Amino acid sequence: MEKKILVVDDEQSIAGAIAYAFRREGYNVDIAYDGEEALRKAASFKPDVMVLDVMMPKLNGYDVCRKLENRSGLGIIMLTVKNDIVDKVIGLELGADDYMTKPFDLRELVARVKALIRRMENKAEDEPQQVEIAELRMNIPNRVLQLKGKAIDLTPKEFDLIALLLTHPERVYTRDELLDLVWSIDYAGGTRTVDIHMQRLRKKLGEPYQNLLQTVYGIGYKALRELS
């Protein structure tokens, strides 16, 4: 199936050049020139990957990430003019899969999008559609986690982290492995971010479900199928 790329950048010359590069590779490409248009086209065009500029009128790239109604099957690569680690961390925490700093080489951007699509396809093939443990239900394609029928409010990376653990019960992951599998790149926040995300997840799950996510001291984390 033909893959779709949505290019979002308020600089028309940049957006046009990016779109041209992907069309040459055989992708179906659409363009949005501000954040509001990006949300509308994400809903109608249903891209596989969004190349998303951070600094835009109406809604910036961070706001677009926050307001996307359906992230299922959508990869995001953010573009920023700043080589500031804080900007990159914010984007990744909001669900971006990768980032590039302007100016960049179009060939590298195309290569990163291709790699992201491969990762997404491999992940989709490996993971189950549903996970149910007692009154906890996870719908992975729709990225919804419910407890007693009520949805738990999770950030994109919190969902990715708990989905990985619950779909691989009893497997122990080191912090470095979780960084690689969930964040997919050399994440600037370091392994401490794994501990922070685990603390947030346990708090949101509450008793007794927080016991599903266990620390293997000196190694990393695992999930249990049954409640202890």
N, CA, C and O of each residue as an XYZ file, in Angstrom:
912
protein
N       0.838     -1.195      0.000
C       0.000      0.000      0.000
C       0.878      1.252      0.000
O       1.899      1.308      0.685
N       0.466      2.251     -0.774
C       1.224      3.494     -0.880
C       1.212      4.232      0.449
O       0.152      4.457      1.032
N       2.389      4.606      0.922
C       2.497      5.311      2.192
C       2.237      6.804      1.993
O       2.561      7.378      0.954
N       1.640      7.416      3.028
C       1.276      8.827      2.966
C       2.138      9.643      3.923
O       2.355      9.253      5.071
N       2.626     10.780      3.434
C       3.432     11.698      4.234
C       2.732     13.051      4.267
O       2.384     13.596      3.220
N       2.526     13.593      5.456
C       2.001     14.945      5.603
C       3.142     15.858      6.034
O       3.725     15.673      7.102
N       3.456     16.842      5.201
C       4.525     17.809      5.481
C       3.880     19.066      6.055
O       2.990     19.650      5.437
N       4.330     19.482      7.237
C       3.743     20.643      7.906
C       4.846     21.661      8.185
O       5.700     21.453      9.047
N       4.811     22.759      7.442
C       5.813     23.816      7.611
C       5.253     25.102      7.028
O       4.719     25.098      5.919
N       5.369     26.211      7.768
C       4.797     27.473      7.287
C       5.657     28.135      6.220
O       5.197     29.055      5.543
N       6.898     27.685      6.058
C       7.752     28.202      4.990
C       7.484     27.383      3.727
O       7.880     26.221      3.633
N       6.809     27.999      2.765
C       6.353     27.255      1.593
C       7.500     26.661      0.784
O       7.365     25.573      0.224
N       8.624     27.364      0.718
C       9.752     26.838     -0.048
C      10.302     25.558      0.583
O      10.663     24.614     -0.120
N      10.360     25.537      1.908
C      10.852     24.345      2.610
C       9.853     23.207      2.475
O      10.226     22.074      2.173
N       8.574     23.517      2.703
C       7.543     22.485      2.591
C       7.522     21.891      1.177
O       7.392     20.679      1.009
N       7.650     22.748      0.172
C       7.646     22.271     -1.203
C       8.827     21.382     -1.522
O       8.687     20.375     -2.216
N      10.002     21.756     -1.011
C      11.201     20.948     -1.264
C      11.096     19.582     -0.593
O      11.474     18.566     -1.176
N      10.578     19.563      0.646
C      10.411     18.287      1.352
C       9.402     17.414      0.618
O       9.630     16.222      0.417
N       8.278     18.021      0.219
C       7.248     17.256     -0.480
C       7.794     16.673     -1.784
O       7.526     15.517     -2.113
N       8.556     17.472     -2.518
C       9.129     17.003     -3.781
C      10.049     15.801     -3.553
O      10.022     14.832     -4.312
N      10.862     15.879     -2.495
C      11.800     14.786     -2.216
C      11.061     13.482     -1.934
O      11.494     12.416     -2.371
N       9.947     13.561     -1.204
C       9.200     12.341     -0.898
C       8.400     11.847     -2.100
O       8.257     10.639     -2.293
N       7.890     12.745     -2.887
C       7.160     12.314     -4.091
C       8.090     11.578     -5.055
O       7.680     10.625     -5.717
N       9.335     12.023     -5.128
C      10.312     11.331     -5.970
C      10.541      9.897     -5.496
O      10.901      9.025     -6.286
N      10.330      9.662     -4.199
C      10.509      8.316     -3.638
C       9.245      7.474     -3.752
O       9.223      6.323     -3.316
N       8.188      8.043     -4.338
C       6.964      7.288     -4.558
C       5.918      7.419     -3.479
O       4.943      6.668     -3.477
N       6.095      8.364     -2.547
C       5.117      8.553     -1.484
C       3.981      9.470     -1.937
O       4.165     10.327     -2.801
N       2.817      9.275     -1.344
C       1.677     10.163     -1.524
C       1.821     11.282     -0.499
O       1.804     11.017      0.703
N       1.962     12.519     -0.946
C       2.326     13.624     -0.058
C       1.269     14.724     -0.080
O       0.752     15.087     -1.136
N       0.960     15.244      1.098
C       0.123     16.437      1.212
C       0.879     17.440      2.087
O       1.802     17.070      2.811
N       0.478     18.711      2.012
C       1.175     19.782      2.719
C       0.178     20.595      3.531
O      -0.938     20.858      3.085
N       0.599     20.991      4.736
C      -0.148     21.953      5.552
C       0.817     23.061      5.937
O       2.000     22.812      6.170
N       0.304     24.295      6.002
C       1.176     25.444      6.245
C       0.996     26.079      7.626
O       1.641     27.082      7.932
N       0.132     25.507      8.457
C       0.029     25.960      9.852
C      -0.540     24.819     10.680
O      -0.969     23.798     10.141
N      -0.539     25.001     11.990
C      -0.942     23.918     12.881
C      -2.396     23.525     12.762
O      -2.720     22.340     12.836
N      -3.273     24.482     12.582
C      -4.696     24.166     12.466
C      -4.972     23.350     11.206
O      -5.738     22.387     11.232
N      -4.336     23.751     10.097
C      -4.495     23.001      8.859
C      -3.918     21.596      9.006
O      -4.444     20.642      8.434
N      -2.836     21.471      9.774
C      -2.219     20.162      9.999
C      -3.194     19.212     10.688
O      -3.283     18.043     10.313
N      -3.926     19.697     11.688
C      -4.891     18.848     12.388
C      -6.021     18.426     11.466
O      -6.451     17.273     11.499
N      -6.511     19.355     10.636
C      -7.579     19.016      9.707
C      -7.124     17.958      8.702
O      -7.849     17.001      8.427
N      -5.920     18.135      8.156
C      -5.438     17.200      7.145
C      -5.025     15.866      7.761
O      -5.117     14.827      7.106
N      -4.573     15.887      9.010
C      -4.255     14.621      9.678
C      -5.516     13.772      9.804
O      -5.460     12.549      9.675
N      -6.655     14.420     10.056
C      -7.921     13.703     10.203
C      -8.456     13.194      8.866
O      -9.032     12.108      8.807
N      -8.273     13.970      7.787
C      -8.840     13.589      6.491
C      -7.868     12.782      5.621
O      -8.263     11.803      4.988
N      -6.608     13.194      5.594
C      -5.594     12.552      4.751
C      -5.091     11.245      5.365
O      -4.708     10.323      4.645
N      -5.095     11.170      6.705
C      -4.656      9.992      7.460
C      -3.253      9.542      7.054
O      -3.078      8.445      6.524
N      -2.255     10.390      7.304
C      -0.887     10.059      6.897
C      -0.285      8.946      7.751
O      -0.719      8.705      8.878
N       0.715      8.276      7.198
C       1.500      7.311      7.963
C       2.563      8.028      8.784
O       2.881      7.619      9.900
N       3.115      9.113      8.213
C       4.148      9.900      8.895
C       3.845     11.380      8.696
O       3.450     11.808      7.611
N       4.037     12.155      9.765
C       3.922     13.598      9.687
C       5.305     14.207      9.936
O       5.926     13.959     10.970
N       5.774     15.004      8.980
C       7.005     15.779      9.158
C       6.556     17.150      9.645
O       5.975     17.922      8.883
N       6.823     17.453     10.909
C       6.149     18.546     11.602
C       7.125     19.605     12.103
O       7.969     19.331     12.956
N       7.001     20.812     11.568
C       7.813     21.931     12.039
C       7.321     22.378     13.417
O       6.124     22.320     13.699
N       8.229     22.815     14.261
C       7.848     23.262     15.608
C       7.276     24.671     15.573
O       6.183     24.905     16.089
N       7.998     25.614     14.973
C       7.602     27.018     15.007
C       6.695     27.347     13.830
O       7.148     27.473     12.693
N       5.386     27.485     14.130
C       4.396     27.781     13.097
C       3.333     28.709     13.654
O       3.174     28.807     14.871
N       2.594     29.400     12.772
C       1.500     30.245     13.237
C       0.289     29.419     13.665
O       0.162     28.242     13.326
N      -0.601     30.072     14.424
C      -1.879     29.502     14.898
C      -1.654     28.436     15.954
O      -2.020     28.630     17.113
N      -1.058     27.313     15.575
C      -0.686     26.271     16.536
C       0.731     25.828     16.213
O       1.043     25.547     15.055
N       1.597     25.762     17.227
C       2.948     25.276     16.949
C       2.956     23.743     16.927
O       1.938     23.097     17.175
N       4.117     23.185     16.627
C       4.222     21.743     16.505
C       3.887     21.000     17.785
O       3.294     19.922     17.743
N       4.265     21.574     18.936
C       3.935     20.946     20.210
C       2.423     20.883     20.406
O       1.892     19.863     20.844
N       1.736     21.970     20.081
C       0.275     21.995     20.220
C      -0.389     20.974     19.302
O      -1.372     20.335     19.675
N       0.159     20.829     18.102
C      -0.387     19.833     17.177
C      -0.286     18.444     17.790
O      -1.244     17.672     17.736
N       0.865     18.117     18.373
C       1.034     16.809     19.017
C       0.013     16.615     20.129
O      -0.566     15.538     20.273
N      -0.202     17.670     20.914
C      -1.151     17.570     22.034
C      -2.579     17.360     21.559
O      -3.351     16.653     22.207
N      -2.940     17.970     20.426
C      -4.324     17.994     19.982
C      -4.684     16.901     18.988
O      -5.855     16.763     18.632
N      -3.720     16.127     18.535
C      -4.042     15.047     17.603
C      -5.033     14.082     18.246
O      -4.787     13.574     19.340
N      -6.134     13.833     17.581
C      -7.174     12.978     18.153
C      -6.831     11.498     18.046
O      -7.255     10.706     18.887
N      -6.081     11.120     17.040
C      -5.776      9.708     16.840
C      -4.321      9.545     16.413
O      -3.954      9.877     15.286
N      -3.492      9.028     17.327
C      -2.092      8.812     17.014
C      -1.820      7.396     16.524
O      -0.678      7.055     16.214
N      -2.862      6.567     16.451
C      -2.661      5.178     16.061
C      -2.085      5.091     14.650
O      -2.677      5.593     13.694
N      -0.925      4.449     14.532
C      -0.305      4.253     13.227
C       0.319      5.480     12.616
O       0.663      5.477     11.434
N       0.473      6.541     13.406
C       1.055      7.789     12.894
C       2.422      8.031     13.511
O       2.549      8.126     14.732
N       3.444      8.131     12.669
C       4.776      8.498     13.126
C       5.007      9.983     12.925
O       4.496     10.579     11.977
N       5.787     10.583     13.832
C       6.028     12.026     13.764
C       7.526     12.299     13.841
O       8.215     11.823     14.743
N       8.011     13.073     12.879
C       9.374     13.598     12.931
C       9.270     15.113     13.015
O       8.692     15.746     12.132
N       9.821     15.695     14.063
C       9.720     17.128     14.281
C      10.943     17.851     13.725
O      12.065     17.346     13.782
N      10.702     19.039     13.188
C      11.755     19.895     12.664
C      11.865     21.127     13.557
O      10.855     21.750     13.886
N      13.078     21.475     13.947
C      13.270     22.635     14.800
C      14.467     23.443     14.329
O      15.439     22.880     13.824
N      14.402     24.756     14.491
C      15.538     25.608     14.131
C      16.516     25.711     15.283
O      17.623     26.225     15.124
N      16.109     25.222     16.442
C      16.959     25.302     17.621
C      17.647     23.973     17.867
O      17.030     22.913     17.761
N      18.908     24.036     18.192
C      19.627     22.832     18.597
C      19.646     22.779     20.115
O      20.691     22.581     20.734
N      18.462     22.962     20.706
C      18.303     23.036     22.154
C      17.739     21.723     22.652
O      16.692     21.275     22.183
N      18.424     21.102     23.596
C      18.011     19.794     24.075
C      16.636     19.839     24.707
O      15.899     18.855     24.645
N      16.268     20.975     25.323
C      14.949     21.087     25.959
C      13.849     20.986     24.916
O      12.849     20.303     25.137
N      14.022     21.661     23.774
C      13.025     21.590     22.705
C      12.851     20.165     22.215
O      11.731     19.721     21.959
N      13.954     19.450     22.085
C      13.891     18.079     21.600
C      13.194     17.175     22.606
O      12.382     16.330     22.232
N      13.513     17.355     23.883
C      12.897     16.540     24.926
C      11.390     16.767     24.966
O      10.622     15.813     25.091
N      10.964     18.026     24.861
C       9.527     18.329     24.881
C       8.819     17.614     23.731
O       7.775     16.992     23.929
N       9.386     17.705     22.543
C       8.774     17.052     21.395
C       8.674     15.546     21.566
O       7.641     14.958     21.245
N       9.720     14.915     22.063
C       9.714     13.468     22.244
C       8.717     13.054     23.319
O       8.043     12.033     23.181
N       8.621     13.838     24.385
C       7.670     13.518     25.446
C       6.235     13.638     24.961
O       5.351     12.950     25.473
N       5.991     14.494     23.990
C       4.640     14.672     23.457
C       4.296     13.642     22.379
O       3.206     13.668     21.806
N       5.228     12.745     22.115
C       4.920     11.658     21.198
C       5.660     11.654     19.885
O       5.435     10.764     19.065
N       6.544     12.623     19.647
C       7.347     12.589     18.423
C       8.283     11.381     18.462
O       8.749     10.979     19.528
N       8.545     10.818     17.309
C       9.404      9.640     17.220
C      10.854      9.992     16.911
O      11.758      9.204     17.189
N      11.078     11.164     16.342
C      12.429     11.578     15.969
C      12.396     13.086     15.755
O      11.325     13.693     15.737
N      13.561     13.681     15.596
C      13.638     15.119     15.344
C      14.857     15.415     14.487
O      15.828     14.659     14.474
N      14.785     16.536     13.769
C      15.918     17.015     12.997
C      16.016     18.518     13.176
O      15.002     19.205     13.299
N      17.234     19.023     13.189
C      17.471     20.449     13.358
C      17.734     21.091     12.001
O      18.551     20.604     11.219
N      17.031     22.192     11.731
C      17.269     22.947     10.499
C      18.588     23.704     10.594
O      18.943     24.168     11.677
N      19.320     23.840      9.499
C      19.093     23.213      8.179
C      19.478     21.740      8.202
O      20.337     21.332      8.984
N      18.854     20.951      7.355
C      19.119     19.519      7.320
C      19.244     19.063      5.874
O      18.851     19.767      4.944
N      19.797     17.875      5.709
C      19.944     17.273      4.389
C      18.674     16.493      4.072
O      18.267     15.632      4.852
N      18.043     16.786      2.933
C      16.811     16.102      2.559
C      17.002     14.593      2.459
O      16.083     13.828      2.752
N      18.177     14.169      2.053
C      18.423     12.731      1.933
C      18.369     12.066      3.302
O      17.875     10.946      3.436
N      18.879     12.759      4.318
C      18.826     12.198      5.669
C      17.381     12.159      6.175
O      16.975     11.190      6.816
N      16.610     13.203      5.892
C      15.209     13.213      6.315
C      14.451     12.055      5.679
O      13.695     11.364      6.363
N      14.640     11.835      4.390
C      13.980     10.718      3.712
C      14.405      9.392      4.344
O      13.570      8.514      4.564
N      15.681      9.245      4.632
C      16.187      8.007      5.233
C      15.575      7.780      6.612
O      15.247      6.650      6.973
N      15.422      8.853      7.379
C      14.840      8.710      8.722
C      13.362      8.340      8.645
O      12.881      7.540      9.446
N      12.656      8.907      7.704
C      11.245      8.554      7.538
C      11.117      7.085      7.129
O      10.255      6.374      7.645
N      11.955      6.631      6.219
C      11.913      5.221      5.816
C      12.195      4.303      7.002
O      11.538      3.276      7.169
N      13.175      4.678      7.824
C      13.504      3.866      8.993
C      12.348      3.854      9.990
O      12.050      2.819     10.585
N      11.697      5.005     10.172
C      10.554      5.089     11.074
C       9.413      4.204     10.590
O       8.784      3.511     11.389
N       9.142      4.222      9.295
C       8.074      3.380      8.741
C       8.392      1.903      8.951
O       7.498      1.120      9.275
N       9.655      1.513      8.771
C      10.032      0.111      9.007
C       9.810     -0.273     10.459
O       9.291     -1.354     10.738
N      10.197      0.601     11.396
C      10.003      0.308     12.814
C       8.522      0.153     13.129
O       8.129     -0.752     13.865
N       7.705      1.035     12.574
C       6.270      0.980     12.833
C       5.654     -0.301     12.270
O       4.796     -0.910     12.909
N       6.087     -0.707     11.085
C       5.555     -1.932     10.475
C       5.965     -3.163     11.279
O       5.155     -4.065     11.492
N       7.206     -3.201     11.720
C       7.670     -4.341     12.521
C       6.934     -4.404     13.854
O       6.582     -5.484     14.329
N       6.708     -3.255     14.444
C       6.002     -3.203     15.719
C       4.568     -3.668     15.562
O       4.053     -4.402     16.405
N       3.915     -3.241     14.478
C       2.520     -3.620     14.237
C       2.383     -5.125     14.029
O       1.381     -5.717     14.431
N       3.375     -5.743     13.409
C       3.329     -7.186     13.161
C       3.501     -7.980     14.444
O       2.928     -9.060     14.588
N       4.285     -7.454     15.380
C       4.648     -8.202     16.577
C       3.629     -8.098     17.703
O       3.475     -9.044     18.475
N       2.932     -6.979     17.816
C       2.133     -6.754     19.006
C       0.694     -7.250     18.846
O       0.137     -7.198     17.749
N       0.093     -7.729     19.938
C      -1.316     -8.127     19.895
C      -2.227     -6.905     19.822
O      -1.777     -5.770     19.974
N      -3.497     -7.152     19.590
C      -4.453     -6.058     19.474
C      -5.024     -5.637     20.823
O      -5.310     -4.459     21.037
N      -5.191     -6.595     21.734
C      -5.816     -6.321     23.021
C      -5.027     -6.992     24.138
O      -4.437     -8.055     23.945
N      -5.024     -6.368     25.291
C      -4.488     -6.981     26.503
C      -5.522     -6.774     27.601
O      -5.983     -5.655     27.826
N      -5.888     -7.869     28.289
C      -6.853     -7.771     29.380
C      -6.288     -8.459     30.606
O      -5.890     -9.623     30.549
N      -6.254     -7.736     31.718
C      -5.818     -8.277     32.998
C      -6.822     -7.815     34.043
O      -6.886     -6.634     34.382
N      -7.610     -8.773     34.551
C      -8.668     -8.436     35.505
C      -9.543     -7.331     34.905
O     -10.148     -7.536     33.852
N      -9.621     -6.175     35.549
C     -10.473     -5.087     35.059
C      -9.682     -4.052     34.256
O     -10.185     -2.966     33.968
N      -8.461     -4.390     33.903
C      -7.618     -3.521     33.095
C      -7.651     -3.999     31.648
O      -7.366     -5.164     31.371
N      -7.998     -3.103     30.727
C      -8.102     -3.465     29.313
C      -7.330     -2.462     28.460
O      -7.517     -1.251     28.579
N      -6.462     -2.988     27.600
C      -5.682     -2.132     26.712
C      -6.022     -2.443     25.267
O      -5.897     -3.584     24.822
N      -6.453     -1.420     24.534
C      -6.685     -1.517     23.099
C      -5.503     -0.847     22.417
O      -5.402      0.380     22.400
N      -4.611     -1.652     21.854
C      -3.356     -1.113     21.339
C      -3.535     -0.309     20.048
O      -2.967      0.779     19.946
N      -4.301     -0.791     19.050
C      -4.462      0.023     17.831
C      -5.064      1.401     18.111
O      -4.673      2.390     17.490
N      -6.013      1.462     19.045
C      -6.656      2.741     19.371
C      -5.946      3.506     20.474
O      -6.342      4.620     20.817
N      -4.885      2.905     21.035
C      -4.063      3.539     22.071
C      -4.925      3.997     23.252
O      -4.872      5.149     23.682
N      -5.717      3.054     23.753
C      -6.590      3.338     24.886
C      -6.334      2.312     25.982
O      -6.313      1.109     25.723
N      -6.138      2.795     27.215
C      -6.019      1.934     28.385
C      -7.170      2.263     29.320
O      -7.330      3.408     29.742
N      -7.978      1.247     29.645
C      -9.143      1.447     30.502
C      -9.027      0.625     31.771
O      -8.553     -0.511     31.741
N      -9.457      1.195     32.880
C      -9.547      0.499     34.155
C     -10.992      0.599     34.627
O     -11.508      1.691     34.863
N     -11.634     -0.555     34.760
C     -13.049     -0.633     35.141
C     -13.916      0.178     34.181
O     -14.883      0.824     34.586
N     -13.546      0.128     32.887
C     -14.323      0.793     31.855
C     -14.043      2.271     31.687
O     -14.623      2.910     30.808
N     -13.169      2.829     32.506
C     -12.852      4.256     32.432
C     -11.443      4.438     31.874
O     -10.493      3.819     32.352
N     -11.316      5.294     30.857
C     -10.016      5.509     30.226
C      -9.052      6.208     31.173
O      -9.426      7.141     31.884
N      -7.804      5.744     31.172
C      -6.739      6.370     31.954
C      -6.009      7.351     31.047
O      -5.613      6.995     29.938
N      -5.831      8.565     31.505
C      -5.180      9.607     30.712
C      -3.672      9.382     30.715
O      -3.011      9.566     31.737
N      -3.133      8.984     29.566
C      -1.706      8.708     29.436
C      -1.092      9.593     28.363
O      -1.737      9.914     27.366
N       0.158      9.983     28.575
C       0.903     10.649     27.512
C       1.294      9.592     26.474
O       1.261      8.399     26.776
N       1.660     10.006     25.262
C       2.047      9.014     24.247
C       3.157      8.076     24.699
O       3.091      6.874     24.440
N       4.174      8.604     25.370
C       5.274      7.739     25.786
C       4.887      6.861     26.964
O       5.391      5.744     27.080
N       4.006      7.331     27.842
C       3.510      6.470     28.909
C       2.766      5.278     28.324
O       2.929      4.147     28.782
N       1.940      5.542     27.298
C       1.218      4.442     26.663
C       2.193      3.472     26.003
O       2.063      2.259     26.167
N       3.167      3.994     25.259
C       4.136      3.118     24.587
C       4.879      2.245     25.594
O       5.133      1.068     25.337
N       5.224      2.825     26.737
C       5.987      2.098     27.745
C       5.161      0.978     28.369
O       5.623     -0.159     28.458
N       3.939      1.296     28.802
C       3.133      0.256     29.443
C       2.682     -0.790     28.427
O       2.533     -1.961     28.776
N       2.462     -0.386     27.178
C       2.086     -1.354     26.148
C       3.211     -2.365     25.923
O       2.956     -3.562     25.789
N       4.435     -1.890     25.882
C       5.571     -2.798     25.705
C       5.660     -3.785     26.861
O       5.850     -4.982     26.647
N       5.524     -3.286     28.079
C       5.666     -4.157     29.242
C       4.522     -5.165     29.350
O       4.758     -6.338     29.640
N       3.290     -4.719     29.120
C       2.147     -5.613     29.283
C       2.020     -6.634     28.154
O       1.413     -7.688     28.341
N       2.586     -6.334     26.989
C       2.549     -7.310     25.895
C       3.726     -8.279     25.942
O       3.799     -9.210     25.140
N       4.636     -8.064     26.871
C       5.767     -8.981     27.050
C       5.910     -9.303     28.537
O       6.931     -8.978     29.142
N       4.896     -9.940     29.133
C       4.916    -10.214     30.569
C       6.085    -11.115     30.962
O       6.486    -12.017     30.227
N       6.600    -10.837     32.127
C       7.702    -11.600     32.725
C       9.061    -11.353     32.081
O      10.082    -11.784     32.617
N       9.092    -10.668     30.943
C      10.397    -10.324     30.376
C      10.954     -9.110     31.107
O      10.246     -8.134     31.355
N      12.228     -9.191     31.445
C      12.886     -8.087     32.151
C      13.601     -7.201     31.136
O      14.364     -7.685     30.300
N      13.343     -5.897     31.222
C      13.997     -4.915     30.352
C      14.904     -4.022     31.183
O      14.502     -3.537     32.241
N      16.118     -3.806     30.712
C      16.956     -2.807     31.350
C      16.466     -1.419     30.954
O      15.699     -1.268     30.003
N      16.908     -0.423     31.682
C      16.518      0.951     31.356
C      17.005      1.343     29.961
O      16.286      2.008     29.216
N      18.211      0.935     29.614
C      18.736      1.260     28.285
C      17.906      0.594     27.188
O      17.676      1.194     26.138
N      17.454     -0.641     27.423
C      16.618     -1.318     26.438
C      15.289     -0.591     26.266
O      14.797     -0.449     25.146
N      14.709     -0.132     27.372
C      13.444      0.590     27.276
C      13.615      1.914     26.545
O      12.742      2.314     25.774
N      14.717      2.587     26.776
C      14.987      3.827     26.038
C      15.054      3.550     24.542
O      14.507      4.306     23.739
N      15.719      2.475     24.175
C      15.885      2.158     22.763
C      14.565      1.732     22.128
O      14.267      2.127     21.000
N      13.773      0.934     22.836
C      12.550      0.387     22.265
C      11.385      1.367     22.284
O      10.564      1.373     21.366
N      11.307      2.198     23.324
C      10.177      3.118     23.452
C      10.473      4.467     22.828
O       9.637      5.033     22.123
N      11.677      4.983     23.093
C      12.026      6.300     22.546
C      12.713      6.181     21.188
O      12.743      7.149     20.427
N      13.262      5.019     20.876
C      13.762      4.654     19.538
C      15.015      5.388     19.092
O      15.557      5.081     18.030
N      15.492      6.356     19.880
C      16.702      7.081     19.501
C      17.543      7.308     20.739
O      17.154      6.916     21.839
N      18.689      7.937     20.569
C      19.552      8.271     21.697
C      18.908      9.413     22.464
O      19.146     10.586     22.177
N      18.094      9.055     23.438
C      17.250     10.040     24.113
C      18.072     10.883     25.076
O      18.822     10.363     25.902
N      17.912     12.203     24.949
C      18.744     13.129     25.706
C      18.444     13.121     27.193
O      19.289     13.524     27.992
N      17.247     12.666     27.586
C      16.881     12.700     28.993
C      17.581     11.646     29.827
O      17.570     11.735     31.054
N      18.201     10.632     29.188
C      18.911      9.611     29.927
C      17.966      8.600     30.562
O      16.745      8.721     30.459
N      18.553      7.594     31.226
C      17.759      6.512     31.791
C      16.871      6.971     32.944
O      15.915      6.276     33.288
N      17.155      8.100     33.539
C      16.314      8.613     34.619
C      14.878      8.823     34.148
O      13.941      8.693     34.935
N      14.704      9.140     32.889
C      13.353      9.370     32.379
C      12.514      8.102     32.445
O      11.294      8.187     32.588
N      13.135      6.927     32.345
C      12.393      5.675     32.469
C      11.793      5.568     33.867
O      10.618      5.234     34.020
N      12.600      5.850     34.882
C      12.102      5.783     36.257
C      10.959      6.769     36.486
O       9.978      6.446     37.155
N      11.089      7.959     35.934
C      10.040      8.975     36.099
C       8.737      8.508     35.455
O       7.663      8.654     36.038
N       8.837      7.950     34.261
C       7.631      7.465     33.576
C       7.007      6.295     34.323
O       5.782      6.191     34.387
N       7.821      5.418     34.884
C       7.285      4.299     35.647
C       6.562      4.792     36.899
O       5.505      4.270     37.250
N       7.118      5.780     37.562
C       6.464      6.336     38.746
C       5.097      6.923     38.386
O       4.120      6.727     39.110
N       5.037      7.639     37.269
C       3.771      8.227     36.834
C       2.749      7.147     36.500
O       1.577      7.261     36.858
N       3.200      6.095     35.810
C       2.280      5.020     35.434
C       1.717      4.331     36.672
O       0.516      4.074     36.748
N       2.574      4.033     37.637
C       2.095      3.374     38.852
C       1.082      4.240     39.587
O       0.082      3.733     40.096
N       1.332      5.520     39.644
C       0.403      6.429     40.307
C      -0.941      6.453     39.589
O      -1.989      6.457     40.234
N      -0.918      6.470     38.266
C      -2.166      6.516     37.500
C      -2.935      5.203     37.587
O      -4.166      5.206     37.575
N      -2.221      4.076     37.676
C      -2.889      2.781     37.791
C      -3.532      2.607     39.157
O      -4.627      2.055     39.265
N      -2.854      3.076     40.202
C      -3.378      2.928     41.551
C      -3.316      1.486     42.036
O      -2.933      0.580     41.295
N      -3.700      1.291     43.295
C      -3.720     -0.052     43.874
C      -4.901     -0.837     43.321
O      -5.950     -0.240     43.080
N      -4.783     -2.169     43.103
C      -3.552     -2.960     43.202
C      -2.811     -3.059     41.873
O      -1.843     -3.811     41.759
N      -3.258     -2.306     40.868
C      -2.738     -2.505     39.521
C      -1.314     -1.983     39.336
O      -0.603     -2.407     38.425
N      -0.907     -1.068     40.198
C       0.471     -0.593     40.065
C       1.472     -1.707     40.318
O       2.627     -1.611     39.903
N       1.035     -2.775     41.005
C       1.930     -3.892     41.266
C       2.223     -4.722     40.018
O       3.100     -5.586     40.030
N       1.477     -4.450     38.933
C       1.774     -5.133     37.678
C       3.146     -4.761     37.132
O       3.801     -5.565     36.468
N       3.568     -3.548     37.416
C       4.846     -3.048     36.904
C       5.875     -3.134     38.019
O       5.828     -2.365     38.979
N       6.788     -4.055     37.892
C       7.708     -4.335     38.980
C       9.140     -3.972     38.612
O       9.578     -4.124     37.471
N       9.838     -3.493     39.609
C      11.258     -3.178     39.458
C      12.084     -4.406     39.829
O      11.900     -4.999     40.892
N      12.990     -4.771     38.938
C      13.965     -5.815     39.235
C      15.244     -5.082     39.606
O      15.987     -4.637     38.731
N      15.496     -4.959     40.871
C      16.539     -4.066     41.362
C      17.907     -4.433     40.794
O      18.327     -5.590     40.805
N      18.578     -3.401     40.300
C      19.889     -3.574     39.703
C      19.837     -3.935     38.229
O      20.866     -3.969     37.554
N      18.604     -4.210     37.719
C      18.491     -4.600     36.306
C      17.559     -3.658     35.558
O      18.003     -2.902     34.694
N      16.282     -3.696     35.879
C      15.334     -2.871     35.141
C      13.911     -3.149     35.561
O      13.608     -3.154     36.754
N      13.013     -3.384     34.584
C      11.591     -3.517     34.862
C      10.996     -4.698     34.116
O      11.499     -5.140     33.083
N       9.890     -5.196     34.693
C       9.091     -6.230     34.011
C       7.636     -6.015     34.390
O       7.327     -5.286     35.333
N       6.743     -6.662     33.641
C       5.323     -6.643     33.957
C       4.862     -8.053     34.262
O       5.423     -9.022     33.751
N       3.837     -8.169     35.098
C       3.274     -9.448     35.467
C       1.900     -9.617     34.851
O       1.156     -8.648     34.708
N       1.562    -10.844     34.486
C       0.244    -11.123     33.949
C      -0.825    -11.110     35.053
O      -1.947    -10.656     34.831
N      -0.476    -11.600     36.213
C      -1.441    -11.690     37.304
C      -1.117    -10.664     38.380
O       0.041    -10.299     38.581
N      -2.140    -10.214     39.056
C      -1.946     -9.287     40.161
C      -1.435    -10.050     41.362
O      -1.889    -11.156     41.658
N      -0.467     -9.432     42.061
C       0.065    -10.081     43.262
C      -0.755     -9.668     44.473
O      -0.472    -10.105     45.589
